[in-house]
Amino acid sequence: MARSVFGRFKKALVGAPLPTSAHAEERLTNAEALAILSSDALSSVAYATQEIVLVLGMAGAAGLGFTLPITGLIIALMVIVAISYRQTIKAYPHGGGSYRVSHENLGDLPGLVAGASLSIDYVLTVAVSTAAGIAALTSYLPALDAFRVPLCLAAIAVLMVANLRGVRSSAQILSAPTFIFMGTVLTLVVAGGLKLLQGDLAALPALEQNLRMTEEHGGQLAAVGGVLLMRAFSSGCAALTGIEAISDSVMAFKPIEWRNARRVLTVMVLLLATMFGGISVLAHQLGTVYRENGPTLLYQLGQQVFGNGPLLLLLQLSTLLILLLAANTAYADFPRLANFLAQDGYLPRQLTSLGDRLVFSNGILALSGFAGLLLVIFGGSVTRLIPLYAVGVFLSFTLSQAGMVVHWWREQGRGWLGKALVNGFGSVVTAVVTGVLLYSKFLLGAWLVVVAIPLLVTLFLTIHRHYRSVARRLRLAADVKLTLPPAPSEGGAPVVVLVGQLHRGSFEAVRYARTIAGELVAVHVDLGLGKAEAFREQWQRQLPEIPLVVLESPYRSLIDPVLDFVQRFEVDHRKNRDKFCTVVLPVFVTRHRWENLLHNQSTIALRRALRAQGTRVVATVGFYL
């Protein structure tokens, strides 16, 4: 009963399960991809210039004069990174994220560093985007500022549910706010530029800027120096986060995937450079200043250009929505990255499982939990989260581009030298930027990322060692016919034994089942991973005397097909009341409790479901790891 209630609630919340055959339909058009994969990068214009101005404001009007040179430098960097990733997309048409490129070309450790860096950055993307979105709301409605953290957590909950519903559902939700935001910001830039040319907008005098900045910085201003400029540059580099998202998600596009991905990347960078540059020009020309947790820079510019009319409301509403939904870039990419790491044995295997709506549900839940924790710890403040931001992504940029240099050198195809030089230049530039970010942000919070990356890599390696140890313990010779004990000479129960793979653990369960079975059938559930035929062939080669039934599961459920089969099996054997149908389940017994988290707990759920259905004998055969 409880299971059916939960099932109905889950169906109402995230929608009915989709069959695996619908996976091809869950691809994105270029317009949808621009919305779902570019929202992180495009939305950064809402806070990138703001963070530059916040740092430069420490030196008053003299410091604000460096806003445009720093913006120009960041746009140049943006173009360099985009050109490099266009090459990566074509070279890795099945998804060329930093982890895959680094792991294949530079080795395990650089790949894991890239994976750890990106994992941290995706969590920060959700936290920063959500905090910035709520800041846009509280700028317009200051009374809500006291509820900043609860509002952030509520926003993450909405995003989580939207993504659990599936790729196309989230794309449809995302498209309108993204395009409205782009249109409104471009309108702000054009209208502001025209008003400046016509003399309808007055810049804040330098003296008044200095007075305001002196008041906000404790009565004194800092001198313009190298460290201050590096801090401003590193804060503005938040504008580049999200550029890699498209190269991670090439397979989310409709065919031809790599060509469409490159087109969307080009359009995204052009829009991003125009919007970011335009906002910086307006802020510089108007002398707009910003203080932490005050009205956002974008809100102030909107108020000056649009007044307090409906366009200002539309700007704030679209900013709120795109910043909340910008986190969707991380929701699109973090589960895929976690899936790659889990496939390679560096994260729990559960992260490879597709949920009811053909998304990696466990990755979505994990991302939501970590981002929510960060928002609580840092009080939902964009300025407090920004120092942690971008360090990881630039480190992953560097490793990815260095990996591409090795890729071209190994391949040495047509024009390989020119391609290698492009990626090599990109790698050197992003490496320098990574050093600048670490130097300028280290004491402001970047040290947390520096500590977290090796800890995460250590965790990856610990998990990998466990899985390798388990694989050694479970390994069976693949071509040897296995010997079973004799079946009972008389009597014996009708027995069903569930087998997922043929290894020592499942073989022990089959051996036990053979000793008690008058009639024995092995059951394997095909979850649509394309491995059923190979498993059937292996079974016929190694255990030909035991009948094998392969159950199709178009919705990737292990429990439902088994319950249906066992129910029919029990009905067929109900004639003899002295014999109870027995279901045998193999189960791993780990040495340490934490290791249970690395193994699918489906046996527990299946045993509970069989009991609820009325199966009277359910036996588990433990294999001690």
XYZ file of C-alpha atoms in Angstrom:
625
model
C 0.000 0.000 0.000
C 2.782 2.429 0.989
C 4.614 1.582 -2.219
C 1.543 2.343 -4.359
C 0.974 5.648 -2.544
C 4.611 6.619 -3.110
C 4.348 5.534 -6.738
C 1.285 7.717 -7.334
C 2.948 10.707 -5.654
C 6.133 10.227 -7.703
C 4.150 9.927 -10.926
C 2.241 13.131 -10.163
C 5.477 14.976 -9.298
C 7.842 13.917 -12.104
C 5.498 12.345 -14.656
C 4.863 8.845 -15.966
C 7.923 6.695 -16.733
C 9.305 6.874 -20.267
C 10.397 3.737 -22.137
C 14.055 3.398 -23.054
C 13.013 3.495 -26.724
C 12.013 7.160 -26.219
C 15.613 8.158 -25.471
C 16.227 9.343 -29.029
C 13.181 11.625 -28.766
C 14.703 13.353 -25.738
C 17.144 15.311 -27.952
C 17.315 19.089 -28.123
C 16.838 21.415 -31.061
C 19.413 24.206 -31.397
C 17.005 26.750 -29.886
C 16.239 24.453 -26.931
C 19.943 23.706 -26.478
C 20.731 27.433 -26.401
C 18.200 27.775 -23.598
C 19.099 24.726 -21.536
C 22.898 24.598 -22.024
C 23.730 28.312 -22.323
C 21.667 29.728 -19.493
C 24.582 29.511 -17.030
C 26.994 31.415 -19.282
C 24.418 33.973 -20.469
C 23.027 34.630 -16.999
C 26.509 35.439 -15.661
C 26.149 38.930 -17.184
C 23.809 39.640 -14.263
C 26.685 39.470 -11.767
C 30.043 39.396 -13.624
C 30.301 43.168 -14.224
C 28.805 43.739 -10.785
C 31.603 41.808 -9.095
C 34.245 43.696 -11.123
C 32.726 47.019 -10.044
C 32.493 45.868 -6.411
C 36.250 45.164 -6.259
C 37.347 48.192 -8.304
C 35.094 50.394 -6.175
C 37.556 49.884 -3.317
C 39.766 52.398 -5.167
C 36.927 54.834 -5.905
C 36.468 56.550 -9.270
C 40.086 55.841 -10.234
C 39.500 52.118 -9.795
C 36.231 52.127 -11.745
C 38.150 53.453 -14.737
C 39.621 49.955 -15.206
C 36.186 48.341 -15.723
C 36.372 48.391 -19.527
C 39.985 47.167 -19.916
C 39.245 44.226 -17.602
C 35.992 43.483 -19.465
C 37.856 43.550 -22.797
C 40.493 41.148 -21.468
C 37.792 38.734 -20.262
C 35.987 38.871 -23.638
C 39.278 38.086 -25.428
C 39.760 35.131 -23.090
C 36.178 34.063 -23.810
C 36.882 33.954 -27.548
C 40.099 31.942 -27.043
C 38.312 29.343 -24.905
C 35.392 29.131 -27.358
C 37.685 28.495 -30.345
C 39.463 25.760 -28.384
C 36.182 24.081 -27.441
C 34.918 24.185 -31.024
C 37.834 21.879 -31.834
C 37.086 19.669 -28.829
C 33.447 19.243 -29.909
C 34.435 17.988 -33.355
C 37.157 15.702 -31.992
C 34.818 14.227 -29.333
C 31.377 14.065 -31.001
C 30.035 11.817 -28.224
C 30.816 14.389 -25.531
C 34.254 15.822 -24.892
C 34.136 17.220 -21.402
C 37.341 17.959 -19.489
C 37.204 14.654 -17.632
C 36.987 12.494 -20.746
C 39.620 14.466 -22.700
C 42.075 14.658 -19.780
C 41.548 11.055 -18.708
C 42.116 9.623 -22.192
C 45.076 11.810 -23.162
C 46.888 12.820 -19.957
C 46.212 9.833 -17.709
C 44.104 8.869 -14.699
C 45.262 11.486 -12.190
C 44.870 14.590 -14.433
C 41.488 13.237 -15.512
C 40.376 12.870 -11.907
C 41.610 16.383 -11.061
C 39.538 17.703 -13.974
C 36.550 15.646 -12.830
C 36.849 16.882 -9.254
C 37.283 20.500 -10.388
C 34.223 20.361 -12.607
C 32.127 18.595 -9.958
C 32.877 21.385 -7.479
C 32.195 24.046 -10.100
C 28.820 22.553 -11.042
C 27.732 22.606 -7.405
C 28.895 26.224 -7.150
C 27.055 27.059 -10.381
C 23.774 25.998 -8.818
C 24.529 27.845 -5.565
C 25.733 31.099 -7.207
C 22.988 31.210 -9.840
C 20.284 30.596 -7.254
C 21.697 33.184 -4.846
C 21.983 35.754 -7.665
C 18.422 35.075 -8.772
C 17.058 35.609 -5.280
C 19.197 38.785 -5.048
C 17.389 40.084 -8.147
C 14.087 39.394 -6.408
C 15.085 41.045 -3.126
C 16.427 44.087 -5.011
C 12.907 44.679 -6.325
C 11.166 43.539 -3.113
C 13.557 44.399 -0.224
C 11.141 43.063 2.397
C 11.976 39.507 1.250
C 15.685 39.864 2.056
C 15.185 38.283 5.491
C 14.019 35.095 3.753
C 16.995 34.879 1.370
C 18.159 31.346 2.324
C 14.685 29.710 2.492
C 13.871 31.239 -0.901
C 17.127 29.832 -2.330
C 16.308 26.351 -1.025
C 12.758 26.539 -2.398
C 14.150 27.533 -5.799
C 16.520 24.544 -5.812
C 13.615 22.235 -4.961
C 11.661 23.543 -7.967
C 14.706 23.101 -10.240
C 15.254 19.573 -8.964
C 11.679 18.529 -9.732
C 11.782 20.191 -13.170
C 14.928 18.230 -14.064
C 13.624 14.969 -12.667
C 10.761 15.342 -15.142
C 13.191 14.969 -18.048
C 15.287 16.800 -20.641
C 12.505 17.976 -22.950
C 10.294 19.063 -20.063
C 13.050 21.205 -18.540
C 13.939 22.625 -21.981
C 10.363 23.740 -22.526
C 10.288 25.385 -19.090
C 13.656 27.087 -19.721
C 13.247 28.436 -23.230
C 10.920 31.380 -22.606
C 12.789 32.957 -19.629
C 16.149 32.620 -21.400
C 15.004 34.349 -24.572
C 13.076 37.022 -22.642
C 16.196 37.750 -20.569
C 18.388 38.006 -23.671
C 15.880 40.319 -25.352
C 15.496 42.526 -22.284
C 19.241 42.870 -21.631
C 19.979 43.627 -25.297
C 17.162 46.218 -25.192
C 18.749 47.713 -22.059
C 22.154 47.942 -23.762
C 20.806 49.467 -26.993
C 18.394 51.868 -25.242
C 21.073 52.891 -22.741
C 23.577 53.500 -25.547
C 21.112 55.643 -27.495
C 20.215 57.687 -24.411
C 23.896 58.252 -23.656
C 24.493 59.468 -27.210
C 21.509 61.799 -26.967
C 22.618 63.106 -23.583
C 19.481 61.846 -21.802
C 21.509 59.954 -19.189
C 23.851 61.709 -16.780
C 26.925 59.989 -15.378
C 27.552 60.039 -11.632
C 30.293 62.636 -10.984
C 33.673 61.288 -9.852
C 33.467 63.218 -6.581
C 30.104 61.692 -5.705
C 31.391 58.230 -6.686
C 34.338 58.659 -4.333
C 32.080 59.827 -1.493
C 29.757 56.866 -1.922
C 32.584 54.337 -2.210
C 34.408 55.848 0.808
C 31.249 55.480 2.886
C 30.765 51.874 1.802
C 34.380 50.836 2.453
C 34.755 52.016 5.991
C 35.842 55.584 5.345
C 38.937 54.856 3.259
C 39.744 53.772 -0.284
C 42.407 51.348 -1.440
C 45.059 52.279 -3.971
C 44.857 50.910 -7.497
C 47.428 48.118 -7.563
C 48.193 44.790 -9.209
C 46.453 42.702 -6.557
C 43.275 44.786 -6.741
C 43.178 44.528 -10.535
C 43.789 40.764 -10.381
C 40.958 40.396 -7.869
C 38.613 42.347 -10.148
C 39.685 40.275 -13.160
C 39.243 36.990 -11.317
C 35.775 37.997 -10.116
C 34.769 38.930 -13.657
C 35.996 35.573 -14.948
C 32.749 34.144 -13.586
C 31.418 35.180 -17.007
C 33.261 32.208 -18.551
C 31.699 29.532 -16.375
C 29.299 27.456 -18.402
C 31.178 27.682 -21.716
C 32.269 24.046 -21.403
C 28.681 22.844 -20.930
C 28.034 22.389 -24.650
C 31.120 20.210 -25.176
C 29.955 18.022 -22.276
C 26.505 17.525 -23.790
C 27.072 17.003 -27.510
C 24.891 13.875 -27.487
C 21.937 15.903 -26.178
C 21.657 17.583 -29.616
C 19.702 16.374 -32.582
C 21.823 14.979 -35.470
C 24.317 16.008 -36.745
C 25.264 16.443 -33.093
C 28.761 17.939 -33.243
C 27.822 20.387 -36.013
C 24.774 21.676 -34.125
C 26.786 21.889 -30.906
C 29.434 24.080 -32.568
C 26.781 26.381 -33.993
C 25.130 26.848 -30.621
C 28.513 27.458 -28.944
C 29.322 30.203 -31.471
C 25.943 31.919 -31.035
C 26.219 31.668 -27.251
C 29.665 33.304 -27.119
C 28.611 36.130 -29.465
C 25.562 36.856 -27.312
C 27.554 36.584 -24.095
C 30.294 38.953 -25.296
C 27.721 41.508 -26.529
C 25.657 41.470 -23.330
C 28.633 41.426 -20.943
C 30.484 44.140 -22.847
C 27.362 46.282 -23.187
C 26.570 46.173 -19.467
C 30.174 47.044 -18.588
C 30.115 50.019 -20.989
C 26.853 51.289 -19.485
C 28.137 50.867 -15.915
C 31.362 52.673 -16.796
C 29.683 55.532 -18.637
C 27.078 56.062 -15.912
C 29.549 55.627 -13.052
C 27.284 53.089 -11.366
C 28.548 51.676 -8.058
C 27.572 48.545 -6.156
C 27.761 47.372 -2.553
C 27.408 43.817 -1.238
C 23.799 42.656 -0.761
C 22.534 46.024 -2.011
C 20.438 46.597 -5.164
C 22.125 44.709 -8.005
C 24.096 46.564 -10.669
C 21.698 45.354 -13.365
C 18.732 46.670 -11.377
C 20.387 50.079 -11.001
C 21.140 50.256 -14.731
C 17.580 49.215 -15.527
C 16.213 51.881 -13.226
C 18.354 54.542 -14.915
C 17.509 53.451 -18.478
C 13.920 52.158 -18.151
C 12.716 54.137 -15.143
C 10.329 52.378 -12.732
C 7.969 51.159 -15.445
C 7.029 47.702 -16.768
C 10.367 47.189 -18.554
C 12.215 47.325 -15.220
C 9.814 44.751 -13.801
C 10.334 42.554 -16.873
C 14.129 42.904 -16.517
C 14.066 41.840 -12.870
C 11.591 39.033 -13.431
C 13.529 37.604 -16.384
C 16.817 38.011 -14.433
C 15.316 36.138 -11.500
C 14.087 33.325 -13.722
C 17.223 32.888 -15.841
C 19.489 32.980 -12.791
C 17.405 30.337 -11.088
C 17.249 28.329 -14.276
C 20.914 28.934 -15.150
C 21.581 26.244 -12.633
C 20.024 23.960 -15.232
C 23.337 23.926 -17.081
C 24.817 22.189 -14.056
C 21.757 19.942 -13.810
C 22.327 18.956 -17.433
C 26.076 18.314 -17.045
C 26.803 17.201 -13.475
C 24.727 13.981 -13.772
C 26.497 13.147 -17.058
C 29.915 13.778 -15.516
C 28.962 11.659 -12.487
C 27.789 8.937 -14.884
C 31.177 8.933 -16.674
C 33.056 8.778 -13.361
C 30.788 5.994 -12.092
C 31.196 3.984 -15.316
C 34.957 4.142 -14.777
C 34.546 3.020 -11.164
C 35.362 6.304 -9.413
C 31.868 7.055 -8.057
C 29.033 4.787 -6.840
C 27.498 2.667 -9.623
C 24.028 4.003 -8.765
C 24.953 7.223 -10.585
C 24.903 5.338 -13.929
C 21.210 4.442 -13.623
C 18.624 6.260 -15.715
C 15.499 7.230 -13.814
C 11.874 6.973 -14.893
C 12.185 10.037 -17.141
C 15.443 9.015 -18.867
C 17.604 11.296 -16.723
C 20.284 10.401 -14.175
C 18.015 10.955 -11.179
C 20.587 10.104 -8.503
C 23.003 12.700 -9.906
C 20.252 15.339 -9.879
C 19.396 14.572 -6.240
C 23.070 14.683 -5.188
C 23.667 18.021 -6.933
C 20.607 19.561 -5.273
C 21.700 18.402 -1.829
C 25.277 19.728 -2.086
C 24.183 23.085 -3.552
C 21.555 23.535 -0.830
C 24.173 22.854 1.841
C 26.490 25.524 0.361
C 23.695 28.090 0.313
C 22.954 27.467 3.979
C 26.649 27.693 4.953
C 27.266 30.937 2.999
C 23.936 32.555 3.791
C 22.846 32.771 0.148
C 25.394 35.572 -0.551
C 26.687 35.858 -4.126
C 29.730 37.865 -3.026
C 30.742 35.232 -0.446
C 30.335 32.402 -2.970
C 32.107 34.099 -5.901
C 35.669 33.656 -4.502
C 35.127 29.881 -4.638
C 33.835 30.130 -8.179
C 35.755 29.787 -11.464
C 38.976 28.315 -9.964
C 37.783 24.784 -10.667
C 36.453 25.532 -14.125
C 39.669 27.238 -15.287
C 41.743 24.349 -13.974
C 39.519 21.985 -15.977
C 39.839 24.286 -19.041
C 43.643 24.002 -18.769
C 43.684 20.213 -18.442
C 41.156 19.768 -21.248
C 43.111 21.916 -23.703
C 46.411 20.246 -22.752
C 44.708 16.900 -23.363
C 43.613 18.072 -26.808
C 47.222 18.946 -27.687
C 48.209 15.351 -26.877
C 45.166 14.102 -28.853
C 46.217 15.983 -32.015
C 49.851 14.911 -31.594
C 48.872 11.244 -31.352
C 46.424 11.440 -34.250
C 48.599 13.599 -36.559
C 45.834 13.885 -39.126
C 45.359 16.641 -41.664
C 46.117 20.079 -40.193
C 46.965 18.592 -36.784
C 49.749 21.059 -36.026
C 47.529 24.132 -36.414
C 44.839 22.538 -34.222
C 47.437 21.609 -31.600
C 48.756 25.184 -31.559
C 45.237 26.581 -31.024
C 44.582 24.242 -28.089
C 48.129 24.756 -26.769
C 47.676 28.532 -26.745
C 44.310 28.113 -25.019
C 45.902 25.842 -22.412
C 48.705 28.314 -21.641
C 46.287 31.252 -21.353
C 43.864 29.407 -19.052
C 46.784 28.112 -16.953
C 47.938 31.702 -16.396
C 44.382 32.728 -15.501
C 44.153 29.797 -13.060
C 47.301 31.086 -11.328
C 45.858 34.611 -11.162
C 42.598 33.292 -9.720
C 44.382 31.274 -7.044
C 46.709 34.135 -6.088
C 44.003 36.786 -5.905
C 41.254 34.677 -4.327
C 43.200 32.293 -2.102
C 42.631 34.040 1.244
C 39.078 35.034 0.234
C 37.908 31.420 0.064
C 39.640 29.801 -2.925
C 41.733 27.796 -0.442
C 38.595 25.732 0.182
C 38.610 24.600 -3.453
C 42.364 23.903 -3.294
C 41.731 21.617 -0.306
C 38.534 20.080 -1.703
C 39.998 18.945 -5.055
C 42.672 16.581 -3.608
C 40.160 15.297 -1.036
C 37.710 14.515 -3.819
C 40.417 12.842 -5.930
C 41.364 10.727 -2.891
C 37.712 9.711 -2.539
C 37.588 8.754 -6.240
C 40.702 6.585 -5.875
C 39.374 4.929 -2.687
C 36.118 4.002 -4.437
C 38.057 2.732 -7.457
C 40.257 0.502 -5.266
C 37.143 -0.983 -3.670
C 35.534 -1.787 -7.009
C 38.770 -3.330 -8.322
C 39.007 -5.484 -5.189
C 35.382 -6.576 -5.609
C 35.951 -7.363 -9.297
C 38.928 -9.592 -8.384
C 36.850 -11.439 -5.772
C 33.917 -11.966 -8.133
C 35.810 -12.870 -11.312
C 35.014 -16.212 -12.948
C 36.688 -17.770 -15.963
C 34.377 -16.744 -18.800
C 34.719 -19.854 -20.984
C 34.684 -22.664 -18.400
C 31.573 -24.795 -17.853
C 30.646 -24.432 -14.200
C 29.976 -27.425 -11.981
C 26.807 -27.510 -9.865
C 25.888 -29.765 -6.933
C 23.295 -32.456 -7.662
C 19.611 -31.572 -7.387
C 17.555 -33.240 -4.596
C 16.802 -36.855 -5.526
C 13.148 -36.322 -4.580
C 10.971 -33.512 -3.387
C 12.450 -30.081 -3.578
C 10.706 -26.763 -4.016
C 10.022 -24.755 -7.170
C 12.764 -22.093 -7.072
C 13.405 -18.835 -8.886
C 16.936 -17.398 -8.631
C 17.591 -13.841 -9.735
C 20.883 -13.229 -11.596
C 22.133 -9.842 -12.786
C 25.626 -10.935 -13.850
C 27.368 -14.288 -13.813
C 30.084 -14.010 -11.176
C 31.042 -15.786 -7.963
C 28.305 -14.084 -5.966
C 25.455 -15.048 -8.294
C 27.001 -18.491 -8.882
C 26.897 -19.188 -5.128
C 23.187 -18.281 -5.156
C 22.580 -20.659 -8.107
C 24.495 -23.452 -6.313
C 22.358 -23.020 -3.196
C 19.161 -22.886 -5.241
C 20.161 -26.131 -6.997
C 20.437 -27.969 -3.646
C 16.838 -27.189 -2.648
C 15.096 -27.053 -6.032
C 12.856 -29.635 -7.580
C 12.369 -27.185 -10.421
C 14.824 -24.335 -10.886
C 14.673 -21.339 -13.209
C 17.095 -18.439 -13.378
C 15.719 -14.978 -14.141
C 17.654 -12.062 -15.662
C 16.128 -8.613 -16.215
C 17.147 -6.765 -19.392
C 17.302 -3.085 -18.397
C 17.894 -1.951 -21.965
C 21.677 -1.611 -21.673
C 22.360 -3.820 -24.700
C 24.000 -6.582 -22.652
C 21.215 -9.183 -22.546
C 22.292 -11.181 -25.604
C 25.912 -11.448 -24.404
C 24.660 -12.578 -20.983
C 22.429 -15.234 -22.573
C 25.364 -16.576 -24.578
C 27.604 -16.694 -21.491
C 24.887 -18.518 -19.541
C 24.450 -21.142 -22.247
C 28.217 -21.631 -22.324
C 28.729 -21.961 -18.550
C 25.429 -23.149 -17.035
C 23.503 -24.817 -19.880
C 21.556 -27.191 -17.578
C 19.749 -24.333 -15.769
C 16.890 -22.732 -17.757
C 17.309 -18.962 -18.125
C 14.433 -16.531 -18.606
C 15.301 -12.998 -19.744
C 12.619 -10.471 -18.794
C 12.296 -7.322 -20.883
C 12.039 -4.093 -18.886
C 11.278 -1.199 -21.270
C 10.965 1.171 -18.292
C 14.285 0.068 -16.681
C 12.545 -1.248 -13.566
C 14.071 -4.282 -11.877
C 11.235 -4.855 -9.427
C 8.081 -4.811 -11.587
C 9.101 -7.515 -14.130
C 10.356 -9.796 -11.333
C 7.139 -9.358 -9.329
C 5.023 -10.212 -12.386
C 7.115 -13.290 -13.217
C 7.133 -14.593 -9.621
C 3.365 -14.085 -9.362
C 2.783 -16.177 -12.523
C 5.314 -18.777 -11.334
C 3.495 -19.146 -8.008
C 0.123 -19.493 -9.726
C 1.518 -22.249 -11.997
C 2.816 -24.192 -8.945
C -0.111 -23.631 -6.593
C -1.483 -27.160 -7.168
C 0.918 -28.764 -4.695
C 0.219 -27.166 -1.307
C 3.107 -28.977 0.339
C 5.690 -27.142 -1.753
C 6.360 -23.458 -1.268
C 7.772 -21.418 -4.117
C 11.127 -19.961 -3.126
C 12.826 -16.893 -4.498
C 16.618 -16.788 -4.068
C 18.420 -13.434 -4.197
C 22.214 -13.010 -4.234
C 23.480 -10.224 -1.988
C 26.890 -8.689 -1.239
C 28.074 -8.486 2.378
C 30.712 -5.741 2.668
C 33.476 -5.470 5.271
C 32.670 -1.868 6.169
C 29.272 -0.232 6.408
C 30.232 2.717 4.215
C 30.951 0.301 1.374
C 27.230 -0.524 1.219
C 26.745 2.917 -0.332
C 28.805 1.773 -3.334
C 26.499 -1.113 -4.175
C 22.957 -1.054 -5.478
C 20.544 -1.835 -2.657
C 17.994 -3.299 -5.094
C 17.991 -6.659 -3.266
C 16.523 -5.014 -0.163
C 13.820 -3.219 -2.168
C 13.035 -6.379 -4.159
C 12.772 -8.541 -1.033
C 10.424 -5.980 0.544
C 8.274 -5.873 -2.600
C 8.072 -9.676 -2.791
C 6.979 -9.848 0.848
C 4.330 -7.192 0.223
C 3.060 -9.193 -2.767
C 2.662 -12.311 -0.631
C 5.673 -14.425 -1.600
C 6.181 -16.667 1.424
C 9.817 -17.752 1.061
C 12.479 -15.246 0.045
C 16.067 -16.392 0.681
C 19.191 -14.265 0.368
C 22.574 -15.857 -0.258
C 25.365 -13.635 1.003
C 28.715 -13.330 -0.701
C 31.295 -11.835 1.657
C 33.479 -9.217 0.053
